[in-house]
């Protein structure tokens, strides 16, 4: 059954379906959850990551664990939309932190691997000092 032909459920019917999920795959319930909340989840991920493909990856990393373990959601603690948006925010922030750390590691490696060519540094010491100062300033500014 596609998302367009899925029956539209009331909030109480959706809550009942989610209770029946409890460790089992229920295509209708997941389709309805995605239909209701997928746009908001994708929008939040896109706003945080500013990259469509990364946002799509985050949406998958939110829905797949929800599909596999729907019993982790507790309706008494809050709304499903809030739960999914919190999961999205956490996954997106984790991805941002991982990408930032990766970029810093790469910059540190490239900065450390930059060794002066002795012939250049002997011929034009002022020019080499300016190049190193500029490189360091660019590296330190990030």
mmCIF file with all atom_site columns, N, CA, C and O in Angstrom, residues 6-22 24 26-33 35-37 66 73 75 80:
data_model
loop_
_atom_site.group_PDB
_atom_site.id
_atom_site.type_symbol
_atom_site.label_atom_id
_atom_site.label_alt_id
_atom_site.label_comp_id
_atom_site.label_asym_id
_atom_site.label_entity_id
_atom_site.label_seq_id
_atom_site.pdbx_PDB_ins_code
_atom_site.Cartn_x
_atom_site.Cartn_y
_atom_site.Cartn_z
_atom_site.occupancy
_atom_site.B_iso_or_equiv
_atom_site.pdbx_formal_charge
_atom_site.auth_seq_id
_atom_site.auth_comp_id
_atom_site.auth_asym_id
_atom_site.auth_atom_id
_atom_site.pdbx_PDB_model_num
ATOM 1   N N  . UNK A 1 6  ? -2.871 5.057  1.535  1.00 0.00 ? 6  UNK A N  1
ATOM 2   C CA . UNK A 1 6  ? -2.999 4.654  2.930  1.00 0.00 ? 6  UNK A CA 1
ATOM 3   C C  . UNK A 1 6  ? -4.191 5.357  3.567  1.00 0.00 ? 6  UNK A C  1
ATOM 4   O O  . UNK A 1 6  ? -4.433 6.531  3.312  1.00 0.00 ? 6  UNK A O  1
ATOM 5   N N  . UNK A 1 7  ? -4.936 4.639  4.381  1.00 0.00 ? 7  UNK A N  1
ATOM 6   C CA . UNK A 1 7  ? -6.064 5.274  5.043  1.00 0.00 ? 7  UNK A CA 1
ATOM 7   C C  . UNK A 1 7  ? -5.579 6.307  6.049  1.00 0.00 ? 7  UNK A C  1
ATOM 8   O O  . UNK A 1 7  ? -4.551 6.126  6.700  1.00 0.00 ? 7  UNK A O  1
ATOM 9   N N  . UNK A 1 8  ? -6.301 7.401  6.159  1.00 0.00 ? 8  UNK A N  1
ATOM 10  C CA . UNK A 1 8  ? -5.963 8.438  7.126  1.00 0.00 ? 8  UNK A CA 1
ATOM 11  C C  . UNK A 1 8  ? -6.582 8.052  8.452  1.00 0.00 ? 8  UNK A C  1
ATOM 12  O O  . UNK A 1 8  ? -7.786 7.827  8.554  1.00 0.00 ? 8  UNK A O  1
ATOM 13  N N  . UNK A 1 9  ? -5.754 7.980  9.474  1.00 0.00 ? 9  UNK A N  1
ATOM 14  C CA . UNK A 1 9  ? -6.192 7.529  10.786 1.00 0.00 ? 9  UNK A CA 1
ATOM 15  C C  . UNK A 1 9  ? -6.289 8.696  11.747 1.00 0.00 ? 9  UNK A C  1
ATOM 16  O O  . UNK A 1 9  ? -5.530 9.660  11.656 1.00 0.00 ? 9  UNK A O  1
ATOM 17  N N  . UNK A 1 10 ? -7.203 8.576  12.674 1.00 0.00 ? 10 UNK A N  1
ATOM 18  C CA . UNK A 1 10 ? -7.287 9.582  13.731 1.00 0.00 ? 10 UNK A CA 1
ATOM 19  C C  . UNK A 1 10 ? -6.132 9.363  14.698 1.00 0.00 ? 10 UNK A C  1
ATOM 20  O O  . UNK A 1 10 ? -5.452 8.334  14.664 1.00 0.00 ? 10 UNK A O  1
ATOM 21  N N  . UNK A 1 11 ? -5.899 10.326 15.563 1.00 0.00 ? 11 UNK A N  1
ATOM 22  C CA . UNK A 1 11 ? -4.801 10.227 16.529 1.00 0.00 ? 11 UNK A CA 1
ATOM 23  C C  . UNK A 1 11 ? -4.988 9.022  17.449 1.00 0.00 ? 11 UNK A C  1
ATOM 24  O O  . UNK A 1 11 ? -4.024 8.319  17.765 1.00 0.00 ? 11 UNK A O  1
ATOM 25  N N  . UNK A 1 12 ? -6.224 8.734  17.855 1.00 0.00 ? 12 UNK A N  1
ATOM 26  C CA . UNK A 1 12 ? -6.454 7.592  18.743 1.00 0.00 ? 12 UNK A CA 1
ATOM 27  C C  . UNK A 1 12 ? -6.230 6.269  18.009 1.00 0.00 ? 12 UNK A C  1
ATOM 28  O O  . UNK A 1 12 ? -5.685 5.327  18.577 1.00 0.00 ? 12 UNK A O  1
ATOM 29  N N  . UNK A 1 13 ? -6.633 6.204  16.736 1.00 0.00 ? 13 UNK A N  1
ATOM 30  C CA . UNK A 1 13 ? -6.385 4.986  15.954 1.00 0.00 ? 13 UNK A CA 1
ATOM 31  C C  . UNK A 1 13 ? -4.897 4.770  15.745 1.00 0.00 ? 13 UNK A C  1
ATOM 32  O O  . UNK A 1 13 ? -4.404 3.644  15.797 1.00 0.00 ? 13 UNK A O  1
ATOM 33  N N  . UNK A 1 14 ? -4.168 5.870  15.494 1.00 0.00 ? 14 UNK A N  1
ATOM 34  C CA . UNK A 1 14 ? -2.729 5.765  15.316 1.00 0.00 ? 14 UNK A CA 1
ATOM 35  C C  . UNK A 1 14 ? -2.072 5.293  16.612 1.00 0.00 ? 14 UNK A C  1
ATOM 36  O O  . UNK A 1 14 ? -1.187 4.444  16.587 1.00 0.00 ? 14 UNK A O  1
ATOM 37  N N  . UNK A 1 15 ? -2.517 5.817  17.744 1.00 0.00 ? 15 UNK A N  1
ATOM 38  C CA . UNK A 1 15 ? -1.973 5.382  19.034 1.00 0.00 ? 15 UNK A CA 1
ATOM 39  C C  . UNK A 1 15 ? -2.223 3.888  19.249 1.00 0.00 ? 15 UNK A C  1
ATOM 40  O O  . UNK A 1 15 ? -1.344 3.163  19.721 1.00 0.00 ? 15 UNK A O  1
ATOM 41  N N  . UNK A 1 16 ? -3.414 3.435  18.864 1.00 0.00 ? 16 UNK A N  1
ATOM 42  C CA . UNK A 1 16 ? -3.732 2.011  18.991 1.00 0.00 ? 16 UNK A CA 1
ATOM 43  C C  . UNK A 1 16 ? -2.824 1.175  18.091 1.00 0.00 ? 16 UNK A C  1
ATOM 44  O O  . UNK A 1 16 ? -2.289 0.152  18.511 1.00 0.00 ? 16 UNK A O  1
ATOM 45  N N  . UNK A 1 17 ? -2.619 1.627  16.868 1.00 0.00 ? 17 UNK A N  1
ATOM 46  C CA . UNK A 1 17 ? -1.734 0.913  15.947 1.00 0.00 ? 17 UNK A CA 1
ATOM 47  C C  . UNK A 1 17 ? -0.306 0.874  16.480 1.00 0.00 ? 17 UNK A C  1
ATOM 48  O O  . UNK A 1 17 ? 0.377  -0.148 16.372 1.00 0.00 ? 17 UNK A O  1
ATOM 49  N N  . UNK A 1 18 ? 0.142  1.970  17.044 1.00 0.00 ? 18 UNK A N  1
ATOM 50  C CA . UNK A 1 18 ? 1.497  2.003  17.589 1.00 0.00 ? 18 UNK A CA 1
ATOM 51  C C  . UNK A 1 18 ? 1.648  1.038  18.754 1.00 0.00 ? 18 UNK A C  1
ATOM 52  O O  . UNK A 1 18 ? 2.689  0.420  18.921 1.00 0.00 ? 18 UNK A O  1
ATOM 53  N N  . UNK A 1 19 ? 0.604  0.909  19.542 1.00 0.00 ? 19 UNK A N  1
ATOM 54  C CA . UNK A 1 19 ? 0.666  -0.059 20.644 1.00 0.00 ? 19 UNK A CA 1
ATOM 55  C C  . UNK A 1 19 ? 0.763  -1.482 20.110 1.00 0.00 ? 19 UNK A C  1
ATOM 56  O O  . UNK A 1 19 ? 1.429  -2.324 20.690 1.00 0.00 ? 19 UNK A O  1
ATOM 57  N N  . UNK A 1 20 ? 0.115  -1.751 18.997 1.00 0.00 ? 20 UNK A N  1
ATOM 58  C CA . UNK A 1 20 ? 0.166  -3.104 18.434 1.00 0.00 ? 20 UNK A CA 1
ATOM 59  C C  . UNK A 1 20 ? 1.487  -3.377 17.735 1.00 0.00 ? 20 UNK A C  1
ATOM 60  O O  . UNK A 1 20 ? 1.838  -4.528 17.509 1.00 0.00 ? 20 UNK A O  1
ATOM 61  N N  . UNK A 1 21 ? 2.225  -2.322 17.392 1.00 0.00 ? 21 UNK A N  1
ATOM 62  C CA . UNK A 1 21 ? 3.516  -2.525 16.723 1.00 0.00 ? 21 UNK A CA 1
ATOM 63  C C  . UNK A 1 21 ? 4.458  -3.344 17.607 1.00 0.00 ? 21 UNK A C  1
ATOM 64  O O  . UNK A 1 21 ? 5.035  -4.316 17.161 1.00 0.00 ? 21 UNK A O  1
ATOM 65  N N  . UNK A 1 22 ? 4.637  -2.884 18.808 1.00 0.00 ? 22 UNK A N  1
ATOM 66  C CA . UNK A 1 22 ? 5.434  -3.545 19.834 1.00 0.00 ? 22 UNK A CA 1
ATOM 67  C C  . UNK A 1 22 ? 6.280  -4.719 19.334 1.00 0.00 ? 22 UNK A C  1
ATOM 68  O O  . UNK A 1 22 ? 5.983  -5.873 19.584 1.00 0.00 ? 22 UNK A O  1
ATOM 69  N N  . UNK A 1 24 ? 6.793  -5.722 16.227 1.00 0.00 ? 24 UNK A N  1
ATOM 70  C CA . UNK A 1 24 ? 6.400  -6.296 14.940 1.00 0.00 ? 24 UNK A CA 1
ATOM 71  C C  . UNK A 1 24 ? 6.351  -5.194 13.903 1.00 0.00 ? 24 UNK A C  1
ATOM 72  O O  . UNK A 1 24 ? 6.155  -4.032 14.206 1.00 0.00 ? 24 UNK A O  1
ATOM 73  N N  . UNK A 1 26 ? 4.486  -3.236 11.143 1.00 0.00 ? 26 UNK A N  1
ATOM 74  C CA . UNK A 1 26 ? 3.124  -2.941 10.725 1.00 0.00 ? 26 UNK A CA 1
ATOM 75  C C  . UNK A 1 26 ? 3.200  -1.841 9.670  1.00 0.00 ? 26 UNK A C  1
ATOM 76  O O  . UNK A 1 26 ? 3.387  -0.669 9.989  1.00 0.00 ? 26 UNK A O  1
ATOM 77  N N  . UNK A 1 27 ? 3.068  -2.239 8.409  1.00 0.00 ? 27 UNK A N  1
ATOM 78  C CA . UNK A 1 27 ? 3.233  -1.327 7.281  1.00 0.00 ? 27 UNK A CA 1
ATOM 79  C C  . UNK A 1 27 ? 2.261  -0.154 7.361  1.00 0.00 ? 27 UNK A C  1
ATOM 80  O O  . UNK A 1 27 ? 2.646  0.983  7.115  1.00 0.00 ? 27 UNK A O  1
ATOM 81  N N  . UNK A 1 28 ? 1.021  -0.407 7.706  1.00 0.00 ? 28 UNK A N  1
ATOM 82  C CA . UNK A 1 28 ? 0.016  0.661  7.734  1.00 0.00 ? 28 UNK A CA 1
ATOM 83  C C  . UNK A 1 28 ? 0.353  1.717  8.785  1.00 0.00 ? 28 UNK A C  1
ATOM 84  O O  . UNK A 1 28 ? 0.241  2.919  8.526  1.00 0.00 ? 28 UNK A O  1
ATOM 85  N N  . UNK A 1 29 ? 0.787  1.264  9.954  1.00 0.00 ? 29 UNK A N  1
ATOM 86  C CA . UNK A 1 29 ? 1.107  2.214  11.020 1.00 0.00 ? 29 UNK A CA 1
ATOM 87  C C  . UNK A 1 29 ? 2.332  3.050  10.660 1.00 0.00 ? 29 UNK A C  1
ATOM 88  O O  . UNK A 1 29 ? 2.327  4.269  10.830 1.00 0.00 ? 29 UNK A O  1
ATOM 89  N N  . UNK A 1 30 ? 3.361  2.402  10.143 1.00 0.00 ? 30 UNK A N  1
ATOM 90  C CA . UNK A 1 30 ? 4.560  3.152  9.786  1.00 0.00 ? 30 UNK A CA 1
ATOM 91  C C  . UNK A 1 30 ? 4.283  4.109  8.632  1.00 0.00 ? 30 UNK A C  1
ATOM 92  O O  . UNK A 1 30 ? 4.771  5.235  8.631  1.00 0.00 ? 30 UNK A O  1
ATOM 93  N N  . UNK A 1 31 ? 3.480  3.694  7.678  1.00 0.00 ? 31 UNK A N  1
ATOM 94  C CA . UNK A 1 31 ? 3.106  4.572  6.563  1.00 0.00 ? 31 UNK A CA 1
ATOM 95  C C  . UNK A 1 31 ? 2.389  5.806  7.079  1.00 0.00 ? 31 UNK A C  1
ATOM 96  O O  . UNK A 1 31 ? 2.661  6.927  6.649  1.00 0.00 ? 31 UNK A O  1
ATOM 97  N N  . UNK A 1 32 ? 1.503  5.604  8.015  1.00 0.00 ? 32 UNK A N  1
ATOM 98  C CA . UNK A 1 32 ? 0.763  6.724  8.579  1.00 0.00 ? 32 UNK A CA 1
ATOM 99  C C  . UNK A 1 32 ? 1.679  7.645  9.384  1.00 0.00 ? 32 UNK A C  1
ATOM 100 O O  . UNK A 1 32 ? 1.571  8.866  9.301  1.00 0.00 ? 32 UNK A O  1
ATOM 101 N N  . UNK A 1 33 ? 2.586  7.072  10.141 1.00 0.00 ? 33 UNK A N  1
ATOM 102 C CA . UNK A 1 33 ? 3.539  7.889  10.909 1.00 0.00 ? 33 UNK A CA 1
ATOM 103 C C  . UNK A 1 33 ? 4.399  8.706  9.955  1.00 0.00 ? 33 UNK A C  1
ATOM 104 O O  . UNK A 1 33 ? 4.606  9.903  10.150 1.00 0.00 ? 33 UNK A O  1
ATOM 105 N N  . UNK A 1 35 ? 3.675  9.554  6.851  1.00 0.00 ? 35 UNK A N  1
ATOM 106 C CA . UNK A 1 35 ? 2.829  10.532 6.162  1.00 0.00 ? 35 UNK A CA 1
ATOM 107 C C  . UNK A 1 35 ? 2.609  11.765 7.033  1.00 0.00 ? 35 UNK A C  1
ATOM 108 O O  . UNK A 1 35 ? 2.652  12.891 6.564  1.00 0.00 ? 35 UNK A O  1
ATOM 109 N N  . UNK A 1 36 ? 2.403  11.541 8.324  1.00 0.00 ? 36 UNK A N  1
ATOM 110 C CA . UNK A 1 36 ? 2.131  12.657 9.231  1.00 0.00 ? 36 UNK A CA 1
ATOM 111 C C  . UNK A 1 36 ? 3.375  13.450 9.619  1.00 0.00 ? 36 UNK A C  1
ATOM 112 O O  . UNK A 1 36 ? 3.322  14.658 9.776  1.00 0.00 ? 36 UNK A O  1
ATOM 113 N N  . UNK A 1 37 ? 4.494  12.760 9.816  1.00 0.00 ? 37 UNK A N  1
ATOM 114 C CA . UNK A 1 37 ? 5.645  13.417 10.425 1.00 0.00 ? 37 UNK A CA 1
ATOM 115 C C  . UNK A 1 37 ? 6.898  13.456 9.553  1.00 0.00 ? 37 UNK A C  1
ATOM 116 O O  . UNK A 1 37 ? 7.863  14.125 9.915  1.00 0.00 ? 37 UNK A O  1
ATOM 117 N N  . UNK A 1 66 ? 12.951 3.267  14.604 1.00 0.00 ? 66 UNK A N  1
ATOM 118 C CA . UNK A 1 66 ? 11.554 3.331  15.056 1.00 0.00 ? 66 UNK A CA 1
ATOM 119 C C  . UNK A 1 66 ? 10.775 2.142  14.504 1.00 0.00 ? 66 UNK A C  1
ATOM 120 O O  . UNK A 1 66 ? 9.943  1.565  15.198 1.00 0.00 ? 66 UNK A O  1
ATOM 121 N N  . UNK A 1 73 ? 9.145  4.032  21.999 1.00 0.00 ? 73 UNK A N  1
ATOM 122 C CA . UNK A 1 73 ? 8.330  5.239  22.136 1.00 0.00 ? 73 UNK A CA 1
ATOM 123 C C  . UNK A 1 73 ? 7.283  5.009  23.214 1.00 0.00 ? 73 UNK A C  1
ATOM 124 O O  . UNK A 1 73 ? 6.556  4.022  23.209 1.00 0.00 ? 73 UNK A O  1
ATOM 125 N N  . UNK A 1 75 ? 4.040  6.744  24.745 1.00 0.00 ? 75 UNK A N  1
ATOM 126 C CA . UNK A 1 75 ? 3.040  7.791  24.517 1.00 0.00 ? 75 UNK A CA 1
ATOM 127 C C  . UNK A 1 75 ? 2.725  8.572  25.791 1.00 0.00 ? 75 UNK A C  1
ATOM 128 O O  . UNK A 1 75 ? 2.276  9.712  25.710 1.00 0.00 ? 75 UNK A O  1
ATOM 129 N N  . UNK A 1 80 ? 4.267  11.646 19.733 1.00 0.00 ? 80 UNK A N  1
ATOM 130 C CA . UNK A 1 80 ? 5.131  10.954 18.796 1.00 0.00 ? 80 UNK A CA 1
ATOM 131 C C  . UNK A 1 80 ? 5.944  11.943 17.968 1.00 0.00 ? 80 UNK A C  1
ATOM 132 O O  . UNK A 1 80 ? 7.141  11.737 17.733 1.00 0.00 ? 80 UNK A O  1
#
